XYZ file of C-alpha atoms in Angstrom:
778
model
C 93.038 94.108 21.080
C 88.790 92.944 21.264
C 87.517 96.067 23.670
C 84.944 95.740 26.832
C 82.318 93.395 26.657
C 79.508 95.890 24.816
C 77.159 98.542 26.506
C 73.550 98.911 27.165
C 71.840 102.245 27.131
C 70.792 103.582 31.308
C 69.618 106.854 31.980
C 70.096 108.791 34.847
C 70.935 111.471 37.083
C 73.332 111.467 39.717
C 76.487 112.496 39.736
C 80.241 111.216 41.250
C 83.719 111.994 41.460
C 85.937 109.405 40.112
C 89.498 110.162 38.120
C 90.965 110.105 35.551
C 89.930 108.023 32.923
C 90.061 109.054 29.090
C 93.745 111.306 28.362
C 94.071 109.316 25.259
C 91.157 111.543 24.037
C 93.387 113.912 22.439
C 93.906 111.776 19.837
C 91.359 113.091 17.288
C 92.428 116.861 19.137
C 96.000 115.987 17.891
C 97.221 119.800 15.529
C 99.422 120.210 13.363
C 100.314 116.602 11.304
C 99.058 117.851 7.401
C 101.519 120.183 6.181
C 104.587 117.793 8.234
C 102.245 115.185 6.337
C 102.177 116.984 3.064
C 105.839 118.627 3.432
C 107.167 114.708 4.691
C 105.530 113.545 1.348
C 106.917 115.880 -0.758
C 109.810 115.133 0.019
C 109.105 111.052 0.266
C 110.864 109.434 -2.912
C 108.826 107.243 -5.306
C 108.361 105.767 -8.224
C 104.805 107.460 -8.242
C 105.634 110.866 -6.899
C 103.871 113.237 -7.767
C 105.034 117.122 -10.044
C 107.389 119.156 -7.772
C 105.741 122.223 -8.808
C 102.124 121.822 -10.333
C 100.773 124.273 -12.698
C 97.938 124.939 -10.878
C 98.354 127.928 -8.079
C 95.785 127.138 -6.085
C 97.845 124.082 -5.129
C 101.028 126.030 -4.974
C 103.390 125.777 -2.261
C 101.604 127.512 1.026
C 102.437 130.323 2.292
C 105.465 130.938 4.306
C 102.817 132.425 8.435
C 100.918 128.617 7.142
C 104.159 126.742 7.873
C 103.961 125.217 10.380
C 106.354 125.705 13.810
C 109.350 123.615 14.124
C 107.620 121.374 17.735
C 104.521 121.241 15.685
C 106.675 119.688 12.708
C 104.870 115.929 12.463
C 107.671 112.752 11.167
C 106.609 109.528 9.848
C 107.719 106.696 8.207
C 106.537 104.210 5.956
C 107.230 101.391 3.213
C 105.586 103.166 0.412
C 103.887 106.400 -0.208
C 101.550 106.933 -3.907
C 99.978 109.478 -5.175
C 97.289 109.259 -7.350
C 96.348 112.258 -9.447
C 92.907 111.507 -10.789
C 91.974 111.576 -7.910
C 94.463 113.599 -5.626
C 94.714 111.279 -3.259
C 99.017 110.769 -1.726
C 98.303 107.766 0.355
C 101.624 106.507 2.216
C 101.003 102.275 3.416
C 102.813 99.427 5.451
C 103.562 100.386 8.393
C 103.265 104.281 8.845
C 104.879 105.317 11.642
C 103.716 109.259 12.343
C 105.737 110.851 15.415
C 105.940 114.214 17.836
C 107.191 115.382 19.947
C 106.109 112.497 22.564
C 103.115 111.116 20.624
C 102.722 108.337 17.880
C 100.918 106.827 15.822
C 100.576 103.334 14.397
C 99.034 102.269 10.908
C 98.440 99.604 8.217
C 97.796 103.526 5.968
C 97.147 106.787 6.033
C 94.380 108.599 3.112
C 94.880 112.199 2.556
C 92.495 113.455 0.678
C 93.459 116.763 -1.273
C 91.008 118.282 -2.259
C 88.251 117.538 0.559
C 90.834 117.013 3.866
C 89.938 114.393 4.647
C 92.102 112.211 6.403
C 91.462 108.248 6.686
C 93.851 106.427 9.186
C 92.492 101.824 9.065
C 93.939 98.924 10.066
C 95.800 98.317 13.459
C 95.857 101.551 15.029
C 97.949 102.659 17.629
C 99.021 106.299 19.231
C 100.271 106.902 22.284
C 100.753 110.846 23.625
C 102.330 112.588 25.556
C 101.164 111.284 29.202
C 102.007 107.593 28.050
C 98.148 106.145 27.064
C 97.717 104.582 24.304
C 95.038 103.782 22.045
C 94.362 101.281 19.562
C 91.735 101.250 16.321
C 90.566 100.181 13.792
C 89.531 103.136 11.151
C 90.212 106.638 12.610
C 88.075 109.784 9.570
C 89.026 113.422 10.651
C 90.181 116.467 8.150
C 93.415 118.470 7.888
C 91.730 121.259 9.789
C 90.971 118.898 12.884
C 87.503 120.306 13.179
C 85.958 117.018 13.136
C 87.179 113.999 13.210
C 85.200 110.100 13.804
C 86.703 106.700 14.661
C 84.846 102.769 15.469
C 86.460 100.139 17.694
C 88.122 101.447 19.351
C 90.065 100.218 22.070
C 92.823 102.993 25.683
C 95.065 101.083 27.538
C 95.543 103.972 30.330
C 98.891 104.340 32.027
C 96.719 103.519 35.348
C 96.177 100.870 34.308
C 92.553 100.960 32.951
C 90.543 100.076 29.853
C 88.084 102.116 28.290
C 86.824 100.795 25.297
C 83.776 102.486 22.837
C 82.221 100.625 19.679
C 82.677 104.231 17.819
C 83.519 108.241 18.884
C 83.425 111.419 16.502
C 85.052 115.013 17.544
C 82.727 118.113 16.243
C 83.717 121.636 14.967
C 83.875 123.371 19.003
C 86.489 120.502 20.012
C 83.912 118.050 22.330
C 85.177 114.235 21.687
C 81.592 111.833 22.419
C 82.429 108.055 22.643
C 79.611 106.059 22.000
C 78.692 102.766 23.060
C 81.648 102.700 26.155
C 82.967 100.077 28.712
C 85.771 101.223 30.589
C 87.340 99.580 33.582
C 89.998 99.803 36.331
C 91.169 95.782 35.621
C 94.251 93.834 33.612
C 92.084 91.611 31.677
C 95.556 88.908 30.871
C 95.716 86.999 34.502
C 100.131 86.797 35.916
C 100.473 83.967 33.133
C 99.681 86.311 30.474
C 95.316 84.350 30.392
C 93.196 86.934 29.041
C 90.689 87.318 31.941
C 87.011 88.800 32.030
C 87.578 92.164 34.741
C 86.108 91.742 38.037
C 84.089 94.889 37.757
C 83.113 97.512 34.605
C 81.571 100.664 34.349
C 79.254 100.709 30.898
C 77.175 103.568 29.525
C 75.829 104.855 26.611
C 77.400 107.153 25.553
C 80.646 109.520 26.904
C 81.218 113.372 26.531
C 84.854 114.850 27.002
C 86.031 118.026 27.376
C 88.848 119.875 26.223
C 88.883 122.916 27.148
C 86.825 121.824 31.153
C 88.566 118.820 31.218
C 86.484 116.916 31.645
C 84.118 112.880 31.164
C 81.262 112.489 31.675
C 79.342 109.869 31.520
C 75.508 108.996 30.067
C 73.182 106.645 31.269
C 76.189 104.293 33.486
C 76.194 101.475 35.117
C 77.686 99.624 37.566
C 78.703 96.014 36.359
C 80.428 93.366 38.692
C 81.041 90.216 37.742
C 79.495 90.844 34.722
C 76.384 90.825 36.649
C 74.557 94.357 36.446
C 74.393 96.204 40.410
C 74.905 100.250 40.833
C 74.171 102.879 38.869
C 76.536 105.615 38.806
C 73.828 108.490 37.498
C 76.036 111.618 36.236
C 79.182 110.616 37.018
C 81.609 113.338 35.740
C 84.929 113.587 36.643
C 87.923 115.384 35.817
C 90.899 113.522 32.460
C 93.818 114.630 34.470
C 94.773 112.804 36.802
C 93.059 116.019 39.306
C 90.127 114.401 41.542
C 87.472 116.151 41.920
C 84.022 116.806 43.516
C 81.464 114.321 43.843
C 79.029 111.759 45.239
C 81.234 107.919 46.466
C 80.289 104.935 47.177
C 77.116 103.763 48.708
C 78.192 101.835 51.930
C 75.212 99.336 53.333
C 74.712 97.500 56.303
C 72.787 96.215 58.588
C 72.591 96.926 63.094
C 70.572 95.778 65.841
C 71.262 98.689 67.530
C 70.190 100.996 64.494
C 68.472 98.187 61.050
C 69.146 98.881 57.849
C 72.320 101.779 56.917
C 72.762 102.889 53.997
C 75.494 105.707 54.132
C 76.934 108.565 51.463
C 79.775 110.397 50.546
C 79.927 113.769 48.619
C 83.548 114.943 48.415
C 83.964 119.119 48.134
C 87.574 119.512 46.366
C 87.736 123.304 48.000
C 91.370 123.100 46.615
C 94.791 121.335 45.998
C 95.171 121.790 49.279
C 92.310 120.967 50.558
C 88.601 118.955 50.678
C 85.518 118.693 52.577
C 83.781 114.995 52.930
C 79.765 114.954 54.048
C 77.814 111.588 55.233
C 74.705 111.173 54.772
C 72.963 108.063 56.833
C 69.607 106.604 57.127
C 68.581 103.822 59.457
C 65.482 101.619 59.997
C 66.134 102.002 63.702
C 66.391 105.273 65.008
C 66.871 109.603 63.366
C 69.360 109.760 61.142
C 72.676 110.911 61.284
C 74.601 113.701 59.334
C 78.994 112.740 60.169
C 81.537 115.624 57.943
C 85.386 115.248 57.538
C 88.057 118.102 56.924
C 91.824 118.015 55.597
C 94.092 120.821 55.176
C 97.284 120.750 54.222
C 98.950 124.125 54.914
C 102.975 124.895 54.388
C 104.355 124.256 57.517
C 102.066 120.918 57.771
C 98.234 118.692 57.859
C 95.305 118.865 60.555
C 91.748 117.109 60.056
C 88.446 116.947 61.661
C 85.465 115.166 62.288
C 82.321 115.521 63.337
C 79.247 113.186 64.271
C 75.669 114.682 65.265
C 72.204 112.861 65.439
C 69.039 113.425 67.260
C 68.749 110.113 69.398
C 66.896 108.195 71.694
C 69.682 107.552 74.703
C 70.049 104.857 76.901
C 72.807 105.390 78.916
C 73.397 104.541 82.491
C 72.703 106.200 85.491
C 75.687 107.957 87.609
C 75.966 108.667 91.193
C 76.951 112.099 92.049
C 81.372 110.511 92.144
C 79.831 109.722 88.137
C 79.362 106.274 88.523
C 77.218 104.081 86.378
C 74.936 102.519 88.606
C 71.899 101.699 86.736
C 70.390 101.505 82.800
C 67.805 103.253 81.685
C 65.412 104.325 78.435
C 66.329 107.776 78.441
C 64.616 110.990 76.453
C 65.783 111.923 72.762
C 68.923 114.830 72.717
C 71.739 115.469 70.820
C 74.477 112.836 70.413
C 77.719 113.486 68.747
C 81.561 112.968 68.096
C 84.029 115.189 67.378
C 87.040 114.662 66.818
C 90.606 115.713 65.315
C 94.087 116.042 65.262
C 97.162 117.549 63.311
C 101.471 118.051 62.773
C 102.957 121.282 62.132
C 107.147 121.895 61.407
C 107.318 125.315 63.260
C 111.337 126.092 61.950
C 114.301 125.987 64.038
C 113.261 122.070 65.020
C 109.999 123.597 66.657
C 107.349 121.823 65.537
C 103.488 121.320 67.107
C 101.915 118.234 67.495
C 97.973 118.456 68.680
C 94.736 116.271 68.980
C 91.513 116.343 70.690
C 88.993 113.670 71.028
C 85.128 114.224 72.139
C 81.757 112.279 73.205
C 78.169 113.971 73.849
C 78.064 110.714 75.802
C 79.407 106.622 77.440
C 77.800 104.651 74.194
C 77.891 106.732 71.118
C 80.760 105.068 69.961
C 79.290 102.078 70.568
C 75.905 101.909 68.862
C 77.003 103.310 65.753
C 80.499 101.715 65.481
C 82.453 104.627 65.872
C 85.162 102.626 67.977
C 85.060 101.227 71.289
C 87.710 103.197 73.005
C 86.848 103.397 76.847
C 88.534 107.252 77.707
C 88.999 109.626 74.598
C 92.185 111.156 75.263
C 92.922 114.462 73.584
C 96.665 116.069 73.989
C 98.910 119.175 72.381
C 102.797 118.574 72.247
C 105.074 121.639 71.552
C 108.575 120.217 70.935
C 112.209 121.507 70.424
C 114.110 118.336 68.483
C 117.987 118.501 68.179
C 121.227 115.560 68.137
C 121.582 116.904 71.683
C 118.313 118.437 73.839
C 114.816 118.041 73.825
C 112.036 120.354 74.940
C 108.238 120.041 75.548
C 105.420 121.863 76.325
C 102.929 119.529 76.696
C 98.935 118.936 79.127
C 96.140 116.368 77.679
C 93.341 115.529 79.712
C 90.696 112.294 79.838
C 87.349 111.958 78.578
C 86.425 108.388 80.591
C 83.070 106.576 79.150
C 84.049 103.033 80.456
C 80.645 101.902 82.153
C 82.658 101.895 85.278
C 84.683 104.702 85.088
C 84.279 107.524 87.300
C 85.034 110.331 84.525
C 84.831 113.174 87.295
C 87.985 111.935 88.333
C 90.366 112.022 85.994
C 92.731 114.813 85.937
C 93.653 117.801 83.697
C 97.795 118.249 82.465
C 98.634 121.415 82.644
C 101.151 122.313 82.628
C 103.366 119.070 81.011
C 107.039 120.435 81.106
C 110.294 118.522 80.323
C 113.687 119.420 78.756
C 116.793 117.105 78.623
C 119.683 117.970 77.460
C 122.370 115.613 76.505
C 126.327 116.085 76.891
C 129.955 114.868 76.244
C 132.184 114.163 79.416
C 136.028 114.520 78.017
C 138.584 113.158 80.285
C 135.663 111.512 81.915
C 134.591 109.942 79.217
C 130.137 108.655 79.027
C 127.947 110.675 77.984
C 125.738 113.212 81.133
C 122.194 114.533 80.168
C 120.933 116.871 82.540
C 116.451 117.265 82.838
C 113.753 119.359 84.201
C 110.412 118.067 84.708
C 106.779 119.906 85.873
C 103.114 118.308 85.923
C 100.394 119.944 87.133
C 97.213 117.342 87.699
C 93.930 119.378 88.435
C 90.887 117.356 89.152
C 86.883 118.905 89.525
C 86.504 115.856 92.201
C 89.464 114.316 93.596
C 93.014 115.201 93.736
C 95.331 117.495 92.324
C 99.180 117.501 92.606
C 101.678 119.538 91.079
C 105.955 118.165 90.869
C 108.550 120.107 90.162
C 111.750 117.939 89.611
C 115.767 117.608 88.201
C 117.471 115.280 87.542
C 121.185 113.903 86.629
C 122.016 112.045 84.938
C 126.035 110.180 83.259
C 126.275 107.166 81.631
C 129.900 105.667 80.214
C 130.064 101.700 78.140
C 133.367 99.743 77.861
C 133.966 96.906 75.962
C 136.719 95.334 78.891
C 139.548 93.541 77.090
C 138.191 89.922 78.184
C 134.718 90.646 76.265
C 132.821 92.236 78.627
C 130.079 95.352 78.030
C 130.610 97.181 81.192
C 127.914 99.837 81.822
C 128.841 102.358 84.727
C 125.561 105.445 86.077
C 126.076 107.810 89.005
C 122.395 108.825 89.326
C 121.087 112.702 91.663
C 117.706 113.927 90.955
C 115.716 116.508 93.561
C 112.082 116.104 93.931
C 109.267 118.706 94.886
C 105.578 117.308 94.603
C 102.878 119.454 96.331
C 99.268 117.572 96.515
C 95.612 118.803 98.252
C 91.887 117.247 98.391
C 94.782 113.594 98.655
C 91.818 111.638 100.786
C 89.484 111.782 97.992
C 91.978 109.456 96.057
C 90.403 106.202 98.032
C 93.835 103.603 98.247
C 96.451 105.071 100.761
C 98.611 103.765 99.090
C 98.668 106.193 96.205
C 97.744 109.379 98.300
C 100.602 111.078 99.145
C 100.582 113.599 102.763
C 99.151 116.146 101.565
C 101.080 119.575 101.340
C 104.530 120.327 100.194
C 106.658 117.106 100.049
C 110.605 117.126 98.674
C 112.670 114.017 98.048
C 115.918 112.927 97.076
C 117.416 110.237 94.921
C 122.104 109.566 94.200
C 121.445 106.536 92.681
C 124.851 104.006 91.582
C 124.632 101.203 88.748
C 126.862 98.653 87.857
C 125.844 96.774 84.229
C 128.702 94.043 82.858
C 126.706 91.975 80.380
C 129.606 88.618 78.702
C 128.252 87.276 75.436
C 129.933 84.110 74.176
C 129.220 83.056 70.635
C 129.653 79.921 68.237
C 127.867 77.232 66.005
C 125.163 75.401 66.396
C 122.622 73.006 65.053
C 124.373 74.132 62.115
C 123.235 77.761 62.817
C 125.059 80.895 65.405
C 124.171 81.121 69.105
C 124.512 83.233 71.719
C 124.433 83.243 75.407
C 125.182 86.683 77.610
C 125.306 86.292 81.200
C 123.799 89.838 82.083
C 124.049 91.625 85.885
C 123.720 93.907 87.445
C 124.330 96.330 91.099
C 122.101 99.815 92.331
C 122.172 100.897 95.118
C 120.017 104.034 95.943
C 119.307 105.080 99.692
C 115.697 104.552 101.750
C 113.364 106.637 99.880
C 109.948 108.981 101.228
C 108.184 106.970 98.633
C 104.672 106.482 100.579
C 104.735 111.150 100.955
C 105.722 111.211 97.449
C 101.217 111.045 95.088
C 101.538 108.450 93.169
C 100.043 109.747 90.123
C 101.745 107.782 87.121
C 103.512 104.843 87.938
C 100.559 103.326 89.412
C 100.449 100.876 86.411
C 102.518 98.391 87.439
C 103.895 95.533 84.939
C 107.553 93.203 86.532
C 108.991 91.764 82.698
C 112.101 91.100 80.903
C 111.815 94.922 79.034
C 111.887 97.008 82.652
C 113.456 93.711 85.667
C 117.676 95.397 84.155
C 115.884 99.649 84.376
C 117.327 101.258 86.884
C 113.911 102.450 87.785
C 111.913 99.432 87.122
C 108.615 101.183 87.976
C 106.743 103.399 85.215
C 106.649 107.302 85.087
C 108.362 109.042 88.572
C 106.348 109.018 90.939
C 107.141 106.023 92.914
C 111.141 104.978 93.043
C 112.747 101.301 93.381
C 115.821 101.708 96.565
C 117.760 99.911 98.287
C 120.938 97.409 97.486
C 119.427 95.826 94.091
C 121.375 92.611 92.627
C 119.579 91.210 89.627
C 120.561 89.170 86.960
C 119.612 86.191 84.172
C 119.993 85.381 80.699
C 120.073 85.740 77.849
C 120.201 82.816 74.159
C 119.875 83.730 70.448
C 120.019 81.568 67.581
C 120.109 81.672 63.781
C 120.251 79.667 61.275
C 118.469 80.155 57.654
C 115.072 79.960 57.717
C 114.793 80.126 61.465
C 115.529 82.797 64.264
C 114.453 80.723 68.167
C 115.456 83.949 71.800
C 114.233 82.888 74.867
C 115.133 85.370 78.187
C 115.331 84.808 82.219
C 115.695 87.009 85.189
C 115.058 87.116 89.088
C 116.301 89.889 91.141
C 117.448 90.409 95.179
C 116.334 93.586 96.976
C 118.332 94.574 100.374
C 114.719 94.657 101.960
C 110.655 94.259 101.594
C 108.604 96.874 99.647
C 105.736 95.571 100.393
C 103.970 99.012 102.012
C 104.153 100.553 98.544
C 103.606 97.723 96.441
C 101.054 94.769 95.858
C 103.142 91.603 96.372
C 100.876 89.427 93.031
C 103.071 92.254 91.492
C 106.626 89.822 91.505
C 108.893 93.586 92.780
C 107.022 93.714 96.524
C 109.715 91.034 98.540
C 113.377 90.730 99.462
C 113.634 88.616 95.881
C 111.356 89.495 93.018
C 109.262 87.253 89.968
C 111.384 85.142 87.263
C 110.165 86.077 83.842
C 110.767 85.053 81.288
C 110.259 84.843 77.115
C 110.452 83.854 74.526
C 110.492 83.718 70.057
C 110.858 80.642 67.608
C 110.362 81.995 64.247
C 110.322 80.889 61.039
C 110.748 82.603 58.010
C 108.039 84.815 57.652
C 105.447 81.157 58.670
C 105.595 80.408 61.827
C 106.394 83.106 64.931
C 105.164 82.337 68.627
C 106.535 84.675 71.572
C 105.789 83.302 75.136
C 105.986 86.506 78.658
C 105.352 84.283 81.535
C 105.432 85.510 85.236
C 106.361 82.869 87.332
C 106.261 83.352 91.776
C 109.711 82.889 93.349
C 107.799 79.927 95.769
C 106.191 78.423 94.178
C 107.098 78.819 90.372
C 102.672 79.647 89.848
C 101.744 81.932 86.679
C 101.291 84.700 88.141
C 101.204 86.406 84.850
C 101.200 84.342 80.931
C 101.073 86.066 77.961
C 101.284 84.718 74.507
C 100.972 84.856 70.792
C 101.085 83.138 67.697
C 101.385 84.100 63.554
C 101.363 81.360 61.505
C 100.868 81.726 57.778
C 101.757 82.784 54.795
C 99.799 87.046 54.371
C 96.906 86.016 53.023
C 96.409 82.597 54.728
C 96.768 82.333 58.418
C 95.597 82.345 61.938
C 96.467 84.379 64.532
C 96.065 83.359 68.615
C 96.742 85.986 71.392
C 96.245 84.797 75.316
C 96.612 86.351 77.847
C 95.817 86.219 81.405
C 96.785 87.505 84.897
C 97.066 86.018 88.089
C 98.279 87.994 90.791
C 95.752 88.114 93.961
C 96.069 91.669 93.857
C 93.320 93.506 96.357
C 90.263 95.051 94.445
C 91.715 98.921 95.734
C 94.174 98.284 92.951
C 91.466 98.564 90.243
C 95.144 99.255 87.695
C 95.930 95.724 87.921
C 93.215 93.142 88.598
C 93.111 90.501 87.882
C 91.910 88.328 84.254
C 91.065 86.025 81.024
C 91.010 87.054 78.275
C 91.429 84.767 74.772
C 91.826 86.389 70.689
C 90.994 84.922 67.356
C 91.823 85.338 65.007
C 92.025 83.802 60.867
C 92.090 84.691 57.244
C 91.666 80.991 54.908
C 92.734 81.979 51.364
C 90.836 80.183 48.271
C 90.461 80.633 43.943
C 92.996 83.096 43.639
C 91.131 86.121 44.809
C 88.951 84.816 46.910
C 89.336 84.210 51.397
C 87.165 83.248 54.315
C 88.254 84.847 57.650
C 86.766 86.341 61.053
C 88.030 86.967 64.431
C 86.463 86.522 68.417
C 86.938 87.529 71.477
C 86.120 85.775 74.918
C 86.265 86.733 78.031
C 87.457 83.198 80.584
C 87.848 85.955 83.527
C 86.421 83.973 85.865
C 84.438 85.522 89.477
C 87.214 83.694 91.791
C 89.293 85.682 89.234
C 88.075 88.642 89.596
C 84.970 89.586 91.893
C 83.123 92.023 90.019
C 83.963 91.736 86.593
C 80.377 88.790 86.479
C 81.987 87.685 84.046
C 81.699 83.616 84.252
C 84.472 81.820 83.518
C 83.586 81.704 79.625
C 82.560 85.042 77.985
C 81.800 85.746 74.428
C 82.444 89.939 73.430
C 82.331 89.562 68.984
C 82.344 87.822 66.970
C 83.425 88.443 63.474
C 83.138 85.979 59.963
C 83.417 87.230 56.017
C 84.037 86.383 52.906
C 86.545 88.476 50.911
C 87.308 88.947 46.677
C 89.836 91.334 46.130
C 92.621 91.420 42.533
C 93.892 94.557 42.389
C 91.252 96.335 41.462
C 88.181 95.523 43.519
C 87.820 95.259 46.965
C 84.734 92.919 48.177
C 83.886 92.535 51.119
C 80.221 90.435 53.710
C 80.607 90.138 56.729
C 78.553 89.318 59.934
C 79.834 90.648 63.381
C 77.595 89.597 66.545
C 78.343 91.830 69.262
C 77.352 89.563 73.225
C 77.312 92.757 75.659
C 74.885 95.005 75.819
C 76.764 98.786 76.741
C 73.248 101.229 77.663
C 72.030 102.046 73.884
C 74.594 99.351 71.777
C 71.986 97.162 72.812
C 74.163 92.730 71.707
C 73.177 90.670 68.632
C 74.518 90.894 64.588
C 75.455 93.529 63.081
C 75.908 93.119 58.680
C 77.718 94.940 56.543
C 78.692 95.311 52.962
C 81.940 97.049 51.733
C 82.248 97.726 47.893
C 86.321 100.175 46.852
C 86.677 100.297 43.114
C 90.356 101.200 41.570
C 90.652 104.818 40.227
C 86.302 105.021 41.224
C 84.497 106.718 43.494
C 87.599 106.881 46.541
C 88.134 110.261 48.124
């Protein structure tokens, strides 16, 4: 094998972190070779072998205390072993193989000068160390004490796939090894067909020093070359010689945006211990003051957690708010400290107990958008103490939400503490089926809004059986009791959500029967299954309007919940009266193909217009028709349609379409959603909207690809007067060019935002990202 491209000298002074790249340098320090070599030579049958007992006492057998231990012996074999009496040189030639434990050395010729103690190995040298790394070379010089040594034209093939080549190398008396004119790459040098290929990136250095005691490798004059072009100097690059992570600078990132101008970020990584690390990043902007961020991670004997933080001092152009925290106008603010903090973790406490927690907080509404950290408009902080086993579940939880959307009222968001849920499941011998009991409690507190507390207890029995005719029958009986308390109810603007102030109670009794009857048969070379389903549910009239509605507002009638015992989300709203739900499910399978479709509707004994708007599809006796259809062809095509049809006009009230076409390298993804339910504006969670999402990637030239994505707001003023859209408003788009080959990820991205939110202004952003295998990554 030929070495990598010869590096050129360059001097720098910075330090980057990298992964191991040269364990095989230990070849120059392999011990225990010579005594075994001499022992093997003495036993080797050769016509011109030296005398068994030399007359010179200095050539007598070595003292017993200098004999190597059995584990230090080096076994070797060769086609021929010869001895020159005049020069006192032993020569092993022809397929010379030396082995010591997991190490091995192969060469065409190995000579040992007994007078000088010099050892020379020449010709197609191949050395394998105990870690599986392989070194190739043409010539190695060593002494019998291995106090000094040299090698030329070496190539190191690492077990992890990287390669290091050097023009020459030597080892000093202290055991330190120095390589000259070095090149390293983590890339393969052959393609999938076995043909030679130039590595996509390589590190070149004038000199590399390896300290076996500290197990560190340091580069001098290092430079990064990408596609053969010098791209980035890496002054002071060093890393451990084994697999340990080490402290140092990571590869910097570059970007350009309308909000902040030119941006460069560099991260210093601290390896604090084997189970914890810290990354500190400094970011410079041309249009604003610098920002510093930190990322801390720790693994404990019980679990793991991490903390992220961002801090800067900049001018805030944000939305002014009214007394209720709502957006009313925008203006230029003063310079102020701004930042963002997030943390999360999970801990296994033993005996089926676990604790999960997360927290997010930002200083203002637009910080995340301006610095391109997140587009979330609601930041949720939670904790959850859980106990889970085969038949029971317990949760003690709490959560809070920071609302930062332009139309959100921050001080109307609740603090949920505590949220308690306990469930226990029992077998029912004799009767059959399963009995589940549940106790649930929740307290919601607002700084400027309605406060609500609730407690409930539920017992539910389910029996599932298959009749002799093949029908799947499920019987259900449920009893539940609720107690609610609320105050400041009038601060909730929608009266349907308010409930009555003070203490309220509600009792619920439900019985249900669900029957499925699957029919299977052959069809078009495959198998189809047609399953009609009918469900009967009976619940006495309930005092729904007396109960505050906190968790049942986001109503979506769809195939996933139309057969549910309660089609409302959460606990606060419960469907009552007599109800029959009917539908059919169809599925077709054949090699490479899969198709499915579901259609369902329900009828109830009276209307529910007092608690839900008509557009939801649940308000009148006959519900809207809901359906779902899906077609798949291998892993190339997947089409999914979900819809809600008006029961009378068959107008599409909800239309969701998703399509994925292509392979994992070349594909198109399309997502479309249209809500046309004409629900009054007082139901802020149920407003009409239309949106189109498109993303695509096209691969070419084996490793290259073009990619892009876009989001379009198709909502018109007729759909939603408060939305402000004109029927076609771009939200953002992204286009880019990427290269990836398994050891190099390189991408250039152009993104344009079309909406200004405070100081997160509309405009173009450009980013260049670079990731190297084994080098400069966390």
